[in-house]
PDB file of C-alpha atoms and ligand atoms in Angstrom:
ATOM      1  CA  MET A  10      42.706  51.903  65.636  1.00  0.00           C
ATOM      2  CA  ARG A  11      41.047  55.099  67.076  1.00  0.00           C
ATOM      3  CA  ILE A  12      38.002  55.945  65.532  1.00  0.00           C
ATOM      4  CA  ILE A  13      35.635  59.000  66.502  1.00  0.00           C
ATOM      5  CA  LEU A  14      32.090  59.286  65.785  1.00  0.00           C
ATOM      6  CA  LEU A  15      31.107  63.036  65.516  1.00  0.00           C
ATOM      7  CA  GLY A  16      27.795  64.223  64.351  1.00  0.00           C
ATOM      8  CA  ALA A  17      24.534  65.620  65.943  1.00  0.00           C
ATOM      9  CA  PRO A  18      22.373  64.055  68.263  1.00  0.00           C
ATOM     10  CA  GLY A  19      20.309  61.336  66.588  1.00  0.00           C
ATOM     11  CA  SER A  20      22.237  61.635  63.380  1.00  0.00           C
ATOM     12  CA  GLY A  21      23.254  57.660  63.384  1.00  0.00           C
ATOM     13  CA  LYS A  22      26.464  57.956  65.747  1.00  0.00           C
ATOM     14  CA  GLY A  23      25.265  55.254  67.926  1.00  0.00           C
ATOM     15  CA  THR A  24      24.056  52.784  65.126  1.00  0.00           C
ATOM     16  CA  VAL A  25      27.709  53.132  62.799  1.00  0.00           C
ATOM     17  CA  ALA A  26      29.382  52.079  66.436  1.00  0.00           C
ATOM     18  CA  GLU A  27      26.960  49.326  66.750  1.00  0.00           C
ATOM     19  CA  ASP A  28      28.019  48.357  63.432  1.00  0.00           C
ATOM     20  CA  LEU A  29      31.676  48.425  63.500  1.00  0.00           C
ATOM     21  CA  ARG A  30      31.608  46.435  66.655  1.00  0.00           C
ATOM     22  CA  SER A  31      30.096  43.366  64.268  1.00  0.00           C
ATOM     23  CA  ALA A  32      32.750  44.055  61.780  1.00  0.00           C
ATOM     24  CA  TYR A  33      36.018  44.435  62.962  1.00  0.00           C
ATOM     25  CA  GLY A  34      34.975  44.229  67.049  1.00  0.00           C
ATOM     26  CA  PHE A  35      36.226  47.431  68.202  1.00  0.00           C
ATOM     27  CA  PRO A  36      34.151  48.044  71.204  1.00  0.00           C
ATOM     28  CA  LYS A  37      31.591  50.428  70.595  1.00  0.00           C
ATOM     29  CA  ILE A  38      32.486  53.007  73.991  1.00  0.00           C
ATOM     30  CA  SER A  39      29.192  55.530  74.263  1.00  0.00           C
ATOM     31  CA  THR A  40      29.939  59.084  76.524  1.00  0.00           C
ATOM     32  CA  GLY A  41      26.480  59.032  76.783  1.00  0.00           C
ATOM     33  CA  ASP A  42      25.553  55.143  77.806  1.00  0.00           C
ATOM     34  CA  LEU A  43      28.175  55.800  80.412  1.00  0.00           C
ATOM     35  CA  LEU A  44      26.446  58.217  81.982  1.00  0.00           C
ATOM     36  CA  ARG A  45      23.300  56.834  81.916  1.00  0.00           C
ATOM     37  CA  ALA A  46      24.602  53.790  82.969  1.00  0.00           C
ATOM     38  CA  ALA A  47      26.440  55.878  85.882  1.00  0.00           C
ATOM     39  CA  VAL A  48      22.377  57.707  87.245  1.00  0.00           C
ATOM     40  CA  ARG A  49      21.085  55.033  87.182  1.00  0.00           C
ATOM     41  CA  GLU A  50      23.341  52.871  89.693  1.00  0.00           C
ATOM     42  CA  ARG A  51      23.011  56.607  91.232  1.00  0.00           C
ATOM     43  CA  THR A  52      26.533  56.775  91.789  1.00  0.00           C
ATOM     44  CA  PRO A  53      28.018  59.954  93.102  1.00  0.00           C
ATOM     45  CA  LEU A  54      29.644  60.872  89.660  1.00  0.00           C
ATOM     46  CA  GLY A  55      26.056  60.340  87.969  1.00  0.00           C
ATOM     47  CA  LEU A  56      24.056  62.045  90.850  1.00  0.00           C
ATOM     48  CA  LYS A  57      26.113  64.722  90.015  1.00  0.00           C
ATOM     49  CA  ALA A  58      25.519  64.317  85.739  1.00  0.00           C
ATOM     50  CA  GLU A  59      22.375  63.812  86.444  1.00  0.00           C
ATOM     51  CA  ALA A  60      21.074  67.607  86.569  1.00  0.00           C
ATOM     52  CA  GLN A  61      23.318  68.796  83.815  1.00  0.00           C
ATOM     53  CA  MET A  62      21.820  65.721  81.317  1.00  0.00           C
ATOM     54  CA  GLY A  63      18.399  66.877  81.874  1.00  0.00           C
ATOM     55  CA  LYS A  64      18.647  70.229  80.608  1.00  0.00           C
ATOM     56  CA  GLY A  65      20.783  69.522  77.113  1.00  0.00           C
ATOM     57  CA  GLY A  66      23.958  70.834  78.269  1.00  0.00           C
ATOM     58  CA  LEU A  67      27.658  69.306  78.354  1.00  0.00           C
ATOM     59  CA  VAL A  68      28.369  67.404  81.832  1.00  0.00           C
ATOM     60  CA  ASP A  69      31.651  68.827  83.641  1.00  0.00           C
ATOM     61  CA  ASP A  70      34.862  67.085  81.467  1.00  0.00           C
ATOM     62  CA  ALA A  71      36.209  65.328  84.675  1.00  0.00           C
ATOM     63  CA  THR A  72      33.344  63.863  85.457  1.00  0.00           C
ATOM     64  CA  VAL A  73      33.199  62.177  82.117  1.00  0.00           C
ATOM     65  CA  LEU A  74      37.019  61.855  81.518  1.00  0.00           C
ATOM     66  CA  ALA A  75      36.939  60.057  84.779  1.00  0.00           C
ATOM     67  CA  LEU A  76      34.272  57.811  83.340  1.00  0.00           C
ATOM     68  CA  LEU A  77      35.727  56.799  79.756  1.00  0.00           C
ATOM     69  CA  GLY A  78      39.339  57.060  81.922  1.00  0.00           C
ATOM     70  CA  GLU A  79      37.946  53.915  83.457  1.00  0.00           C
ATOM     71  CA  ARG A  80      36.399  52.140  80.530  1.00  0.00           C
ATOM     72  CA  LEU A  81      39.083  52.467  78.094  1.00  0.00           C
ATOM     73  CA  ALA A  82      41.680  51.066  80.885  1.00  0.00           C
ATOM     74  CA  ARG A  83      40.380  48.027  80.211  1.00  0.00           C
ATOM     75  CA  GLU A  84      41.502  44.571  78.244  1.00  0.00           C
ATOM     76  CA  ASP A  85      38.884  45.212  75.248  1.00  0.00           C
ATOM     77  CA  CYS A  86      40.336  48.685  74.339  1.00  0.00           C
ATOM     78  CA  ARG A  87      43.761  47.942  73.810  1.00  0.00           C
ATOM     79  CA  ASP A  88      43.736  47.110  69.776  1.00  0.00           C
ATOM     80  CA  GLY A  89      41.110  50.062  69.469  1.00  0.00           C
ATOM     81  CA  TYR A  90      37.471  51.634  69.906  1.00  0.00           C
ATOM     82  CA  THR A  91      34.896  53.569  68.626  1.00  0.00           C
ATOM     83  CA  LEU A  92      34.166  56.697  70.757  1.00  0.00           C
ATOM     84  CA  ASP A  93      31.032  57.301  70.078  1.00  0.00           C
ATOM     85  CA  GLY A  94      30.080  60.834  72.117  1.00  0.00           C
ATOM     86  CA  PHE A  95      33.015  61.561  73.050  1.00  0.00           C
ATOM     87  CA  PRO A  96      34.907  64.055  72.381  1.00  0.00           C
ATOM     88  CA  ARG A  97      31.942  67.377  72.661  1.00  0.00           C
ATOM     89  CA  ASN A  98      34.609  70.197  72.831  1.00  0.00           C
ATOM     90  CA  ILE A  99      37.711  71.956  72.160  1.00  0.00           C
ATOM     91  CA  ALA A 100      39.234  70.525  76.546  1.00  0.00           C
ATOM     92  CA  GLN A 101      37.755  66.381  75.654  1.00  0.00           C
ATOM     93  CA  ALA A 102      39.682  66.857  71.983  1.00  0.00           C
ATOM     94  CA  GLU A 103      43.153  67.700  74.462  1.00  0.00           C
ATOM     95  CA  SER A 104      42.391  65.160  76.779  1.00  0.00           C
ATOM     96  CA  LEU A 105      41.887  62.495  74.164  1.00  0.00           C
ATOM     97  CA  GLU A 106      44.812  63.061  72.663  1.00  0.00           C
ATOM     98  CA  ALA A 107      47.243  63.934  75.532  1.00  0.00           C
ATOM     99  CA  LEU A 108      46.401  60.361  76.582  1.00  0.00           C
ATOM    100  CA  GLY A 109      47.872  59.247  73.029  1.00  0.00           C
ATOM    101  CA  ALA A 110      47.471  55.517  71.941  1.00  0.00           C
ATOM    102  CA  PRO A 111      46.153  53.556  70.006  1.00  0.00           C
ATOM    103  CA  GLY A 112      46.570  55.185  66.767  1.00  0.00           C
ATOM    104  CA  PRO A 113      46.046  55.889  63.631  1.00  0.00           C
ATOM    105  CA  GLU A 114      42.936  58.216  64.582  1.00  0.00           C
ATOM    106  CA  VAL A 115      40.164  58.002  62.130  1.00  0.00           C
ATOM    107  CA  VAL A 116      37.159  61.030  62.928  1.00  0.00           C
ATOM    108  CA  PHE A 117      33.711  60.382  60.570  1.00  0.00           C
ATOM    109  CA  ASP A 118      31.141  63.761  61.278  1.00  0.00           C
ATOM    110  CA  LEU A 119      27.857  62.619  60.020  1.00  0.00           C
ATOM    111  CA  GLN A 120      26.100  65.332  58.749  1.00  0.00           C
ATOM    112  CA  VAL A 121      22.699  65.075  58.876  1.00  0.00           C
ATOM    113  CA  GLY A 122      20.022  68.498  58.418  1.00  0.00           C
ATOM    114  CA  GLU A 123      18.283  69.303  62.003  1.00  0.00           C
ATOM    115  CA  ASP A 124      14.941  69.208  60.607  1.00  0.00           C
ATOM    116  CA  VAL A 125      15.917  65.647  60.420  1.00  0.00           C
ATOM    117  CA  ILE A 126      17.195  65.425  63.382  1.00  0.00           C
ATOM    118  CA  LEU A 127      14.252  66.389  65.381  1.00  0.00           C
ATOM    119  CA  ARG A 128      11.569  63.871  63.716  1.00  0.00           C
ATOM    120  CA  ARG A 129      14.194  61.144  64.153  1.00  0.00           C
ATOM    121  CA  LEU A 130      14.378  61.649  67.833  1.00  0.00           C
ATOM    122  CA  THR A 131      11.246  62.633  68.540  1.00  0.00           C
ATOM    123  CA  ASN A 132      10.415  58.973  67.130  1.00  0.00           C
ATOM    124  CA  ARG A 133      13.102  57.864  69.386  1.00  0.00           C
ATOM    125  CA  ARG A 134      12.804  54.983  71.398  1.00  0.00           C
ATOM    126  CA  THR A 135      15.435  53.064  73.710  1.00  0.00           C
ATOM    127  CA  CYS A 136      15.895  50.168  75.447  1.00  0.00           C
ATOM    128  CA  PRO A 137      16.218  51.112  79.657  1.00  0.00           C
ATOM    129  CA  SER A 138      18.237  48.143  79.476  1.00  0.00           C
ATOM    130  CA  CYS A 139      21.273  47.622  76.364  1.00  0.00           C
ATOM    131  CA  GLU A 140      20.378  50.622  74.823  1.00  0.00           C
ATOM    132  CA  ALA A 141      19.066  49.085  72.239  1.00  0.00           C
ATOM    133  CA  ILE A 142      17.655  51.861  70.152  1.00  0.00           C
ATOM    134  CA  TYR A 143      13.924  51.909  67.990  1.00  0.00           C
ATOM    135  CA  HIS A 144      12.536  54.060  65.884  1.00  0.00           C
ATOM    136  CA  VAL A 145       8.700  54.494  66.437  1.00  0.00           C
ATOM    137  CA  ILE A 146       7.948  54.382  62.284  1.00  0.00           C
ATOM    138  CA  ASN A 147      11.683  53.521  60.783  1.00  0.00           C
ATOM    139  CA  LYS A 148      12.911  50.586  63.071  1.00  0.00           C
ATOM    140  CA  PRO A 149      10.032  49.547  64.865  1.00  0.00           C
ATOM    141  CA  PRO A 150      10.886  46.592  67.702  1.00  0.00           C
ATOM    142  CA  LYS A 151       9.032  43.121  66.669  1.00  0.00           C
ATOM    143  CA  LYS A 152       6.839  42.682  70.127  1.00  0.00           C
ATOM    144  CA  ASP A 153       5.176  46.348  70.138  1.00  0.00           C
ATOM    145  CA  ASP A 154       7.460  49.093  73.227  1.00  0.00           C
ATOM    146  CA  VAL A 155       9.674  45.857  73.825  1.00  0.00           C
ATOM    147  CA  CYS A 156      13.251  44.903  73.223  1.00  0.00           C
ATOM    148  CA  ASP A 157      14.308  42.504  70.812  1.00  0.00           C
ATOM    149  CA  VAL A 158      17.643  42.334  72.083  1.00  0.00           C
ATOM    150  CA  CYS A 159      16.588  42.188  75.780  1.00  0.00           C
ATOM    151  CA  GLY A 160      13.047  42.049  76.286  1.00  0.00           C
ATOM    152  CA  THR A 161      13.184  44.883  78.778  1.00  0.00           C
ATOM    153  CA  ALA A 162      10.100  47.809  78.714  1.00  0.00           C
ATOM    154  CA  LEU A 163      11.430  50.634  76.234  1.00  0.00           C
ATOM    155  CA  VAL A 164      11.394  53.725  77.451  1.00  0.00           C
ATOM    156  CA  GLN A 165      11.381  57.450  75.581  1.00  0.00           C
ATOM    157  CA  ARG A 166      14.723  59.074  76.402  1.00  0.00           C
ATOM    158  CA  ALA A 167      14.217  62.144  79.578  1.00  0.00           C
ATOM    159  CA  ASP A 168      16.170  64.285  76.970  1.00  0.00           C
ATOM    160  CA  ASP A 169      14.400  62.992  73.894  1.00  0.00           C
ATOM    161  CA  ARG A 170      11.170  65.593  74.609  1.00  0.00           C
ATOM    162  CA  PRO A 171      10.921  68.548  72.401  1.00  0.00           C
ATOM    163  CA  GLU A 172      12.203  71.379  74.662  1.00  0.00           C
ATOM    164  CA  VAL A 173      15.560  69.175  75.781  1.00  0.00           C
ATOM    165  CA  ILE A 174      16.379  68.370  71.606  1.00  0.00           C
ATOM    166  CA  ALA A 175      16.536  72.475  71.652  1.00  0.00           C
ATOM    167  CA  GLU A 176      18.591  72.687  73.694  1.00  0.00           C
ATOM    168  CA  ARG A 177      21.069  70.246  73.064  1.00  0.00           C
ATOM    169  CA  LEU A 178      21.202  70.718  69.062  1.00  0.00           C
ATOM    170  CA  LYS A 179      22.232  74.150  70.902  1.00  0.00           C
ATOM    171  CA  THR A 180      25.043  72.333  72.948  1.00  0.00           C
ATOM    172  CA  HIS A 181      25.883  70.737  70.049  1.00  0.00           C
ATOM    173  CA  ARG A 182      26.618  74.037  67.395  1.00  0.00           C
ATOM    174  CA  GLU A 183      28.685  76.141  69.499  1.00  0.00           C
ATOM    175  CA  LYS A 184      31.190  73.107  71.300  1.00  0.00           C
ATOM    176  CA  THR A 185      30.751  70.801  69.272  1.00  0.00           C
ATOM    177  CA  GLU A 186      31.031  72.031  65.952  1.00  0.00           C
ATOM    178  CA  PRO A 187      34.715  74.105  65.918  1.00  0.00           C
ATOM    179  CA  LEU A 188      35.952  69.977  66.459  1.00  0.00           C
ATOM    180  CA  ILE A 189      35.362  69.094  62.353  1.00  0.00           C
ATOM    181  CA  ALA A 190      37.543  72.328  61.515  1.00  0.00           C
ATOM    182  CA  ARG A 191      40.076  70.966  63.850  1.00  0.00           C
ATOM    183  CA  TYR A 192      40.347  67.655  62.827  1.00  0.00           C
ATOM    184  CA  ALA A 193      39.714  68.830  58.655  1.00  0.00           C
ATOM    185  CA  ALA A 194      43.011  70.295  59.602  1.00  0.00           C
ATOM    186  CA  LYS A 195      44.641  67.739  61.606  1.00  0.00           C
ATOM    187  CA  GLY A 196      44.114  65.098  57.926  1.00  0.00           C
ATOM    188  CA  THR A 197      42.374  62.572  60.384  1.00  0.00           C
ATOM    189  CA  LEU A 198      38.513  63.967  58.941  1.00  0.00           C
ATOM    190  CA  HIS A 199      36.100  62.123  56.699  1.00  0.00           C
ATOM    191  CA  ARG A 200      32.067  63.363  56.351  1.00  0.00           C
ATOM    192  CA  ILE A 201      29.618  61.269  55.785  1.00  0.00           C
ATOM    193  CA  ASP A 202      25.963  62.205  54.251  1.00  0.00           C
ATOM    194  CA  GLY A 203      23.802  61.148  57.715  1.00  0.00           C
ATOM    195  CA  GLY A 204      21.076  60.814  55.753  1.00  0.00           C
ATOM    196  CA  LEU A 205      21.484  58.173  53.578  1.00  0.00           C
ATOM    197  CA  THR A 206      20.713  55.127  54.714  1.00  0.00           C
ATOM    198  CA  PRO A 207      22.141  52.636  57.326  1.00  0.00           C
ATOM    199  CA  ALA A 208      23.471  50.647  55.292  1.00  0.00           C
ATOM    200  CA  ALA A 209      24.612  52.786  52.666  1.00  0.00           C
ATOM    201  CA  ILE A 210      26.384  55.491  55.790  1.00  0.00           C
ATOM    202  CA  PHE A 211      27.789  52.149  57.044  1.00  0.00           C
ATOM    203  CA  ALA A 212      29.460  51.010  53.199  1.00  0.00           C
ATOM    204  CA  GLU A 213      30.328  54.134  53.371  1.00  0.00           C
ATOM    205  CA  VAL A 214      32.109  54.260  56.275  1.00  0.00           C
ATOM    206  CA  LYS A 215      33.699  50.753  56.081  1.00  0.00           C
ATOM    207  CA  LYS A 216      35.227  52.152  52.070  1.00  0.00           C
ATOM    208  CA  ILE A 217      37.512  54.618  54.326  1.00  0.00           C
ATOM    209  CA  LEU A 218      38.717  52.673  57.364  1.00  0.00           C
ATOM    210  CA  ASP A 219      39.611  49.326  54.783  1.00  0.00           C
ATOM    211  CA  ALA A 220      41.940  52.372  52.468  1.00  0.00           C
ATOM    212  CA  VAL A 221      43.598  53.297  55.888  1.00  0.00           C
ATOM    213  CA  MET A 222      43.540  50.152  57.573  1.00  0.00           C
ATOM    214  CA  GLY A 223      45.568  49.238  54.060  1.00  0.00           C
ATOM    215  CA  GLU A 224      47.843  51.853  54.179  1.00  0.00           C
ATOM    216  CA  ILE A 225      48.845  50.876  57.621  1.00  0.00           C
ATOM    217  CA  GLY A 226      49.351  47.542  56.662  1.00  0.00           C
ATOM    218  CA  SER A 227      51.185  48.604  53.855  1.00  0.00           C
ATOM    219  CA  SER A 228      53.832  50.061  55.196  1.00  0.00           C
ATOM    220  CA  ARG A 229      54.579  48.126  58.183  1.00  0.00           C
ATOM    221  CA  GLY A 230      54.779  45.481  55.206  1.00  0.00           C
ATOM    222  CA  ARG A 231      57.719  47.913  53.762  1.00  0.00           C
ATOM    223  CA  GLY A 232      59.150  48.792  56.977  1.00  0.00           C
TER     224      GLY A 232
HETATM  225  P1  LIG B 140      22.425  62.585  72.488  1.00  0.00           P
HETATM  226  O1  LIG B 140      24.019  62.192  70.974  1.00  0.00           O
HETATM  227  O2  LIG B 140      21.689  62.002  71.486  1.00  0.00           O
HETATM  228  O3  LIG B 140      22.474  63.176  72.521  1.00  0.00           O
HETATM  229  P2  LIG B 140      24.575  60.775  73.945  1.00  0.00           P
HETATM  230  O4  LIG B 140      23.881  59.358  74.678  1.00  0.00           O
HETATM  231  O5  LIG B 140      25.348  61.463  73.217  1.00  0.00           O
HETATM  232  O6  LIG B 140      23.069  61.336  73.257  1.00  0.00           O
HETATM  233  O7  LIG B 140      24.558  61.794  75.895  1.00  0.00           O
HETATM  234  C1  LIG B 140      23.262  61.866  75.909  1.00  0.00           C
HETATM  235  C2  LIG B 140      23.759  63.396  77.054  1.00  0.00           C
HETATM  236  O8  LIG B 140      24.947  63.006  78.181  1.00  0.00           O
HETATM  237  C3  LIG B 140      24.236  64.829  76.540  1.00  0.00           C
HETATM  238  O9  LIG B 140      22.864  65.832  76.356  1.00  0.00           O
HETATM  239  C4  LIG B 140      25.246  65.616  77.932  1.00  0.00           C
HETATM  240  O10 LIG B 140      24.733  65.751  78.465  1.00  0.00           O
HETATM  241  C5  LIG B 140      25.995  64.093  78.163  1.00  0.00           C
HETATM  242  N1  LIG B 140      27.451  63.533  77.654  1.00  0.00           N
HETATM  243  C6  LIG B 140      27.198  62.407  76.356  1.00  0.00           C
HETATM  244  N2  LIG B 140      28.682  62.319  76.069  1.00  0.00           N
HETATM  245  C7  LIG B 140      29.697  63.712  76.823  1.00  0.00           C
HETATM  246  C8  LIG B 140      30.622  64.179  76.819  1.00  0.00           C
HETATM  247  N3  LIG B 140      31.386  63.822  76.146  1.00  0.00           N
HETATM  248  N4  LIG B 140      30.871  65.498  77.330  1.00  0.00           N
HETATM  249  C9  LIG B 140      29.593  65.762  78.277  1.00  0.00           C
HETATM  250  N5  LIG B 140      28.556  65.319  78.499  1.00  0.00           N
HETATM  251  C10 LIG B 140      28.525  64.368  77.496  1.00  0.00           C
HETATM  252 ZN1  LIG B 141      17.220  45.571  75.811  1.00  0.00          ZN
END
């Protein structure tokens, strides 16, 4: 099962990916997390990516694919995974299709208005160590400014500043939104109201996934 999460920055992809991991065991593969780790480690790929990320544009496809390919080759991805932040343009979608298995593909588009996104991102705080996500009002850490999971001091991501957020939303509209039509045409797209609570969003996602899994199960049973 390959689950793809579409949706603007701040639409809640990371939260759904986490929920999917705890409910089904599919690893969460976030190209944003992979890129930030490469930047922190000062690897050659990370150094190349850093400038683009700071401006709110896309990192070049070759760099992202190199990181992703390495991650997907690991054992835990064999039976399925959730992609958070990939593909982000048509060329990336084509590269992913060329990779083939593990099928079937299920795509969720988390739909949220830009006003809500702006509010969410400016109030977001992130753990630079384990990538846990907080919101200063809706989901504050138990202890001020410290990660509940690992105790690291929380930060505001460099690209969560208002100027960069505007650029990220523009990149999303221009490069990533065209993917919605592509997956709708393939029949793998499911639209989800990203303005609901995290629990309600996941209930929707789960209903759809369980239905897809049921179909696979029954077609195997027949065959
Ligand atoms: P968000 O979805 O909130 O923008 P991410 O953590 O997914 O945050 O991505 C942060 C940045 O990393 C993006 O603005 C972009 O520069 C880069 N990035 C992440 N995924 C990709 C990708 N698939 N292709 C190109 N650049 C990417
Ligand atoms: Zn942490």
